Each structure stands twice: as C-alpha cells, then as structure tokens.
PDB file of C-alpha atoms and ligand atoms in Angstrom:
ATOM      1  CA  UNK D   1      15.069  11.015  13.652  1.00 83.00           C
ATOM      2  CA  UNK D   2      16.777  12.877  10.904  1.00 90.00           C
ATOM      3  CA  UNK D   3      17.113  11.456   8.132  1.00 95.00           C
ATOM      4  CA  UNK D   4      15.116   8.450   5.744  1.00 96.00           C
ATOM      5  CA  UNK D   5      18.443   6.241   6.921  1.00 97.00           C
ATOM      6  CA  UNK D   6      16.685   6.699  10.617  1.00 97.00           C
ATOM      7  CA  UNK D   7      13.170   6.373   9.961  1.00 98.00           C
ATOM      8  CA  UNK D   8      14.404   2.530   8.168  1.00 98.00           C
ATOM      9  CA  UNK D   9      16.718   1.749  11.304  1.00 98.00           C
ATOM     10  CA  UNK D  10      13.642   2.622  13.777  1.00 98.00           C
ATOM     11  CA  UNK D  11      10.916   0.792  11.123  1.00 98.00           C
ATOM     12  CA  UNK D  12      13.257  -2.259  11.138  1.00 98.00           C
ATOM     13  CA  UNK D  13      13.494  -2.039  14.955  1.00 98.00           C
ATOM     14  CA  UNK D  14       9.456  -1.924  15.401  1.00 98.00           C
ATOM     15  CA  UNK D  15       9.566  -4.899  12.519  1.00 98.00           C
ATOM     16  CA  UNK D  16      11.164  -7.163  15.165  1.00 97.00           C
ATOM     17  CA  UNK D  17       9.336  -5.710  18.121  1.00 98.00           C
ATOM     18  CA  UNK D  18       7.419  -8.508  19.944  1.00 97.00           C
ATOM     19  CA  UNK D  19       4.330  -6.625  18.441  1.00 97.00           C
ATOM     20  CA  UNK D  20       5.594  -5.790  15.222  1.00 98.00           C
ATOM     21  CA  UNK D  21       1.990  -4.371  13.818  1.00 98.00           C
ATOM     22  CA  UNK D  22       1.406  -2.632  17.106  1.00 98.00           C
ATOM     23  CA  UNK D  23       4.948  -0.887  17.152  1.00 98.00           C
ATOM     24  CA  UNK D  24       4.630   0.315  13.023  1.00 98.00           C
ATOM     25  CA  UNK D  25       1.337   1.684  13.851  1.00 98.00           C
ATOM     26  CA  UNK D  26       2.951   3.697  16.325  1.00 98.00           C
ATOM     27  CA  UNK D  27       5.770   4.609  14.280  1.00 98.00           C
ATOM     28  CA  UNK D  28       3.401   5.145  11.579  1.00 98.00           C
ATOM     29  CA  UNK D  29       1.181   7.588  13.143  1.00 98.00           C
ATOM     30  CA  UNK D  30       4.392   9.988  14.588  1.00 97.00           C
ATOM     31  CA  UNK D  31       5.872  10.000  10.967  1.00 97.00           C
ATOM     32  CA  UNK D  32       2.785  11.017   9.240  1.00 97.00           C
ATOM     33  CA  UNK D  33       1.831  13.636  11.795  1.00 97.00           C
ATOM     34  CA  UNK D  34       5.375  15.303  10.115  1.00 96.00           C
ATOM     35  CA  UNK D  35       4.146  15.591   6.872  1.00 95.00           C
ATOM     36  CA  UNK D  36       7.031  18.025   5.649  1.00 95.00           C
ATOM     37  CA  UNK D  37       9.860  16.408   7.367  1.00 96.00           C
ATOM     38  CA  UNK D  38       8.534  13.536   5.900  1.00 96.00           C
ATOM     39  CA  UNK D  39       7.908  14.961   2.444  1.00 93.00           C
ATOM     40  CA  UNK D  40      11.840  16.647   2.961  1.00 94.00           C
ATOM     41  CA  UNK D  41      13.343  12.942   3.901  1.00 95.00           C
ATOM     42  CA  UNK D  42      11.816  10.706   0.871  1.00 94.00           C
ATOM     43  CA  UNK D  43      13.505  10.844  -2.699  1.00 90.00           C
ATOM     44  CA  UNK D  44      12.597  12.986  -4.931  1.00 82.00           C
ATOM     45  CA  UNK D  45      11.160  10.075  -7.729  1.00 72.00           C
ATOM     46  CA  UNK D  46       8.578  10.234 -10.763  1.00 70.00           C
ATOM     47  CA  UNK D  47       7.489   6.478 -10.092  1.00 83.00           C
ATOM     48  CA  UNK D  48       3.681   6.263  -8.633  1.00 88.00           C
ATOM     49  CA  UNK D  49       6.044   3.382  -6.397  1.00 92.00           C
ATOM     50  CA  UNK D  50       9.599   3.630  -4.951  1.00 94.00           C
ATOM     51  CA  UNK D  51      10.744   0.756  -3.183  1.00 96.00           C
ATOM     52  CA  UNK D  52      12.067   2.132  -0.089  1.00 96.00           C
ATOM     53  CA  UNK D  53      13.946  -0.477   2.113  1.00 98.00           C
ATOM     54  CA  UNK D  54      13.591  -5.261   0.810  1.00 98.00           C
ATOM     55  CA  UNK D  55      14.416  -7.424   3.264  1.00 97.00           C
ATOM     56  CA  UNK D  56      12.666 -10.627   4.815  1.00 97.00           C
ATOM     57  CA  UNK D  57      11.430  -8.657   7.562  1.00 96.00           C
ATOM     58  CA  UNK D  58      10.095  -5.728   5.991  1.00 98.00           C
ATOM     59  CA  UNK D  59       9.237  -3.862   2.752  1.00 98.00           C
ATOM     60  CA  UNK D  60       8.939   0.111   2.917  1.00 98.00           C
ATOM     61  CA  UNK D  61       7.250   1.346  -0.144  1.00 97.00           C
ATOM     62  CA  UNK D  62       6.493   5.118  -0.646  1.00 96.00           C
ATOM     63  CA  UNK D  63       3.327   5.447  -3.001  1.00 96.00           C
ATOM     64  CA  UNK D  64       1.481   7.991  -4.657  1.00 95.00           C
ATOM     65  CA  UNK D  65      -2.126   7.206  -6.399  1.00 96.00           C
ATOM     66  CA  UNK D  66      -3.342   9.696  -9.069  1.00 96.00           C
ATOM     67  CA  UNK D  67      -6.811  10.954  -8.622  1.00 97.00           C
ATOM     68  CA  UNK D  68      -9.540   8.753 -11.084  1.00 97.00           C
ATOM     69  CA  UNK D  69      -7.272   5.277 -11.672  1.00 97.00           C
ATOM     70  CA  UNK D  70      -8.382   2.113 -10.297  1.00 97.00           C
ATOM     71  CA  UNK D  71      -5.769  -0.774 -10.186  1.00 97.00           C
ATOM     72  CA  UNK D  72      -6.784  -4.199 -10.586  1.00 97.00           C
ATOM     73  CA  UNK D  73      -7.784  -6.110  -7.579  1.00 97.00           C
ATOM     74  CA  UNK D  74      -4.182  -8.210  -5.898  1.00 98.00           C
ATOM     75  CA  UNK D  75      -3.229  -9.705  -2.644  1.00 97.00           C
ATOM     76  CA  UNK D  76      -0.122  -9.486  -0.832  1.00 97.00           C
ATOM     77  CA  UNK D  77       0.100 -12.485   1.426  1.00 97.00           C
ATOM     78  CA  UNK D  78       2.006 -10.452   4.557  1.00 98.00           C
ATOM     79  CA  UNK D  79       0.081  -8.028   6.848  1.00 98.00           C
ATOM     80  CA  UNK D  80       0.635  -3.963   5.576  1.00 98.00           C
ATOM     81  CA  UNK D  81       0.499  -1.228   7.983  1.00 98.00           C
ATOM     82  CA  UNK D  82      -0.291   2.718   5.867  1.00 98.00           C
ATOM     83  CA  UNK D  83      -0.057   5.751   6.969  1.00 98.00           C
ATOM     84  CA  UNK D  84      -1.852   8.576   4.394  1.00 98.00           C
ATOM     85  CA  UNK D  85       0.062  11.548   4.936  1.00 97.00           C
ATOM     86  CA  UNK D  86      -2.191  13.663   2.045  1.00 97.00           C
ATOM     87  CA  UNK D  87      -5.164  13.283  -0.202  1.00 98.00           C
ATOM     88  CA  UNK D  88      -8.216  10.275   0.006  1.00 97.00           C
ATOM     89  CA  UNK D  89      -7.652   6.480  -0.856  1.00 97.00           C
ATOM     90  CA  UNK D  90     -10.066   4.127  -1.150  1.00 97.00           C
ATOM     91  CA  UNK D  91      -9.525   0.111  -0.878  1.00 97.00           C
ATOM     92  CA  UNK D  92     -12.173  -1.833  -2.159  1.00 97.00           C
ATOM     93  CA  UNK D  93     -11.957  -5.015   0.229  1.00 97.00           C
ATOM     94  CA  UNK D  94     -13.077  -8.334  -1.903  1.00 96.00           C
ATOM     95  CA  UNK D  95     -13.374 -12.104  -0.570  1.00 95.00           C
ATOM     96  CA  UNK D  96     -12.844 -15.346  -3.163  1.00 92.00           C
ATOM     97  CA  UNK D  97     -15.654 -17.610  -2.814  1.00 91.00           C
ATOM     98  CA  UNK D  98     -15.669 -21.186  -2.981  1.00 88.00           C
ATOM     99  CA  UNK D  99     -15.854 -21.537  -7.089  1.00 84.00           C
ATOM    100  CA  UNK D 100     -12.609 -18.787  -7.005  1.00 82.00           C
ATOM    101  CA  UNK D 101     -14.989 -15.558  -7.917  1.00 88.00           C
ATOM    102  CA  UNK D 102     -14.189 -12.631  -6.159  1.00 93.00           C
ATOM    103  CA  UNK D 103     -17.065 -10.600  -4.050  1.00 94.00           C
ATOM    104  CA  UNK D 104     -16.617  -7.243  -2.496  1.00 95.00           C
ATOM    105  CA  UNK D 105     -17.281  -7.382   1.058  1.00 96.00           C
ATOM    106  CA  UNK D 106     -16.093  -3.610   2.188  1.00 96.00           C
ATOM    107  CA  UNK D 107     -15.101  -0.216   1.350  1.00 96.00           C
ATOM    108  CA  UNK D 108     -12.417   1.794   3.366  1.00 97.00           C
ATOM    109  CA  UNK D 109     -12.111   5.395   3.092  1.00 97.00           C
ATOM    110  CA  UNK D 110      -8.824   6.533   3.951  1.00 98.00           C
ATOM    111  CA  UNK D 111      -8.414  10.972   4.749  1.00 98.00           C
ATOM    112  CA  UNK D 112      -5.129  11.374   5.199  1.00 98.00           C
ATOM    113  CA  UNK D 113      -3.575  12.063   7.690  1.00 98.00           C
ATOM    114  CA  UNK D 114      -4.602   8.298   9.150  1.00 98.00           C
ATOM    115  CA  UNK D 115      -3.168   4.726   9.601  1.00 98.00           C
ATOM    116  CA  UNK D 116      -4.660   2.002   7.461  1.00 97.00           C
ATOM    117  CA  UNK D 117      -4.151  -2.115   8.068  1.00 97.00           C
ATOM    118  CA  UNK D 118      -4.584  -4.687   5.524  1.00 97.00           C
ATOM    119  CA  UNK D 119      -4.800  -8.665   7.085  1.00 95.00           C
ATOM    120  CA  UNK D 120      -2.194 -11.045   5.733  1.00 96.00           C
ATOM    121  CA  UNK D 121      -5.122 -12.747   3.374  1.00 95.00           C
ATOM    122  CA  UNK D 122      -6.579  -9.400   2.086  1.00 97.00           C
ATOM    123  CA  UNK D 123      -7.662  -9.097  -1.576  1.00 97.00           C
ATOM    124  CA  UNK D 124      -8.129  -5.179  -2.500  1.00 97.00           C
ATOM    125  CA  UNK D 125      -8.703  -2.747  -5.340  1.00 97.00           C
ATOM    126  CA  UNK D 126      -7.206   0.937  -4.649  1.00 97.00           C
ATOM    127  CA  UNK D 127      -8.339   4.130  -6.235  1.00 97.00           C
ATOM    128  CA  UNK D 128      -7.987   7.818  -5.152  1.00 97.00           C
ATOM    129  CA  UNK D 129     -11.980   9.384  -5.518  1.00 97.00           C
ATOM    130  CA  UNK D 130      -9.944  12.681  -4.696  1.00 96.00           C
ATOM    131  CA  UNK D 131      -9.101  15.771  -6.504  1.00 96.00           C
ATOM    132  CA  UNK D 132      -5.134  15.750  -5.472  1.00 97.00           C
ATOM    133  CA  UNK D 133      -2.493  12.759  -5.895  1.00 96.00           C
ATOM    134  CA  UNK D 134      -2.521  11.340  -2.561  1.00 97.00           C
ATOM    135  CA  UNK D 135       0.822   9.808  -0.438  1.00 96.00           C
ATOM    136  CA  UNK D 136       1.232   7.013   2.051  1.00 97.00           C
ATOM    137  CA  UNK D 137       4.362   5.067   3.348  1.00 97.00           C
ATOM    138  CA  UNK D 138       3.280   1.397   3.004  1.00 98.00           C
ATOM    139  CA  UNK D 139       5.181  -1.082   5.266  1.00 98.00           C
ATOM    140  CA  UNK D 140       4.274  -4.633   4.320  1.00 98.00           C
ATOM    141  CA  UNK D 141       5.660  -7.507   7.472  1.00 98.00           C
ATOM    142  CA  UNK D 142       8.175  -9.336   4.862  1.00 98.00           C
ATOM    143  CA  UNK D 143       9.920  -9.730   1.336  1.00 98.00           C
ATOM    144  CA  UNK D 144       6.930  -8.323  -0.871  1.00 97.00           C
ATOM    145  CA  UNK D 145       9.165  -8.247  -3.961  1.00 95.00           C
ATOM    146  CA  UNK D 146       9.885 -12.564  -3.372  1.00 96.00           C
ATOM    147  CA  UNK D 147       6.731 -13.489  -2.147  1.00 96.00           C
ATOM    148  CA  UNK D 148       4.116 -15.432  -4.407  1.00 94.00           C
ATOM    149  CA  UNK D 149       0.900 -13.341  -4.339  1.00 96.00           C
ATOM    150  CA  UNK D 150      -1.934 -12.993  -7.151  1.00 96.00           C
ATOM    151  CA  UNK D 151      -3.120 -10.756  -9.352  1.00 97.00           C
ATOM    152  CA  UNK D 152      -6.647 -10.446 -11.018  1.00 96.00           C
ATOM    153  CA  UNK D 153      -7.933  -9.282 -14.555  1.00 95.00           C
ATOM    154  CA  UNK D 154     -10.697  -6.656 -13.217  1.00 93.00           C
ATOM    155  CA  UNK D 155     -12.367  -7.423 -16.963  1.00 92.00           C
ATOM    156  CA  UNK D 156     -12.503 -11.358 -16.928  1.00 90.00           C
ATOM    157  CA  UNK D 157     -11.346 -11.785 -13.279  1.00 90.00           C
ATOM    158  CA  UNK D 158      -8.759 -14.491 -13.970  1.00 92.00           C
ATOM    159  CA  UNK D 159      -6.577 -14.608 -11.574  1.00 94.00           C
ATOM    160  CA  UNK D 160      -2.568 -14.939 -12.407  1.00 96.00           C
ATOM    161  CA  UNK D 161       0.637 -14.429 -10.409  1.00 97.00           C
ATOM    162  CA  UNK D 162       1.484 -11.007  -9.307  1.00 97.00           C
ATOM    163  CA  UNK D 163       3.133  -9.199 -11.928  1.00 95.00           C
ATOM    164  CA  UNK D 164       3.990  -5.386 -11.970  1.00 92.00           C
ATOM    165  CA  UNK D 165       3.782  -4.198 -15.482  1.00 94.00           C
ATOM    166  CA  UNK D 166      -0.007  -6.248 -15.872  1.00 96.00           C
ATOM    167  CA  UNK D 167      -0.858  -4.458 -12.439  1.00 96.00           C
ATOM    168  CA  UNK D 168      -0.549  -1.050 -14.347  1.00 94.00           C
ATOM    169  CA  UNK D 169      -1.780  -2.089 -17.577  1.00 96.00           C
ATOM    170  CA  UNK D 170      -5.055  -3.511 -16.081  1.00 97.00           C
ATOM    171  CA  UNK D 171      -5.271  -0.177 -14.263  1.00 97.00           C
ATOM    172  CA  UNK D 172      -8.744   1.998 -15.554  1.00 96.00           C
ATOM    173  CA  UNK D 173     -10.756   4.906 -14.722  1.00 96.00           C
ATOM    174  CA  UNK D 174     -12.747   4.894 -11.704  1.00 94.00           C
ATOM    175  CA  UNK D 175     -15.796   6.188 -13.213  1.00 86.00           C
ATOM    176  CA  UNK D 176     -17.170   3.218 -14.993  1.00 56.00           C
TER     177      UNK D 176
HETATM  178 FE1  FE2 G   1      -2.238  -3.434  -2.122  1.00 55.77          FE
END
C-alpha cells in the first residue's frame, strides 16, 4: 500500500470479507502501527472530521479530538472498528433504560496506538483527558452519513435525530 487510494481499495475489500469486523481489525492494527505513512497519506484538513470514503458498505472517517471537549452522548446504529494512532480517547459507554434515560454502564480508555470496537447499538460520549489532540481512522460497517441515528442534549438529555452542527454545539469542557 501506497497511497490513501490503496488503503480505501484494501478497507473496502476487508468490508466485504466474510468477517468484515475481523478483517478491519486486522487492517486496522497494520495501518496504525505506520503512524507516519499514515500521517503522510491522509489530507492535510482543519476539520476535527474528514469524511474519508461513503458508501453502503463502509464509512472511513479520519478524526481528531482536542484535549478537554466532551461531545454529547449519540449512537450510530452500524458496528465501528478505531484504530488510535496518537494521543488518549475516552468513550463513555451509556445504556437507555426502559423510561428512555440514559445510564453509563462503562468507561474505555483508549492509548494510542490500539484498536477500539463499538457494537451496532452503542450509545457513547467521547472526550480526550490528554494533553495532545489525539487521531484515529474510524471505519463504521455502512452509510453513516444516510443512516437514522440519535443524538442527545447532555444538559436535558432529550434525545433528537442525529444532527452535526447540534453535535458540536452541545460539545463542553470535560472538567465539570
Ligand atoms: Fe461515536
């Protein structure tokens, strides 16, 4: 692999794999263990997110959290395979009870360089509890962009349809 055009073509190719999770992981774990190739390979953006490859098979996000912001808590309703190539994330790992209230049930620590999985049904909070902006390649197993997922007010937890520019408004400091 070369270039970002051939880490998509092999990402897409472990996407239809007969064990699509097992075969990203994989995938996952030799790309982050080349940080600077990797760092080399991705665009050179300002966005926190840059949409990396939409179809219905697979999104690739690149991502980049900056140390003391916690964004609001959101599901994505497809299973996501990361891979933390530097700096800490955290994902606070919440379950909706039965009257729709949300409960935390976990805390993951992520130092990169490592390979995080979400389930399909996970609700989660991220924050970086770091001192440097930390970077992961996200692949989520479909159309993230199309599909229906939910958002939640972290103040009056109402929950509301996924919506980008109320994901980063909602975002807050970590420390409170
Ligand atoms: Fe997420």
């Amino acid at each position: 692999m070369q270039s970002l055009n051939d880490l998509i073509a092999a990402s897409l190719e472990a996407a239809r794999s007969a064990q699509p999770i097992v075969s990203l992981t994989r995938l996952m774990e030799k790309t982050i263990s080349q940080k600077e190739w990797l760092k080399q390979i991705l665009p050179e953006a300002e966005e926190d997110e840059t949409l990396l490859y939409l179809s219905d098979e697979l999104t690739i996000y690149s991502i980049k959290l900056t140390p003391g912001v916690l964004y609001p808590p959101h599901s994505h309703g497809m299973p996501v395979v990361i891979g933390f190539y530097e700096g800490c994330e955290t994902s606070l790992i919440f379950e909706q009870e039965s009257g729709g209230n949300l409960r935390q049930i976990d805390r993951i620590d992520f130092d990169a360089p490592c390979v995080g999985h979400l389930e399909k049904d996970a609700i989660h909070c991220i924050t970086n509890y770091g001192e440097i902006t930390s970077r992961a390649i996200h692949y989520y197993l479909g159309d993230l962009v199309s599909e229906p997922r939910s958002l939640w007010n972290p103040d009056s937890m109402e929950v509301m349809p996924f919506d980008n520019g109320k994901y980063f408004e909602y975002a807050k400091p970590n420390s409170i």
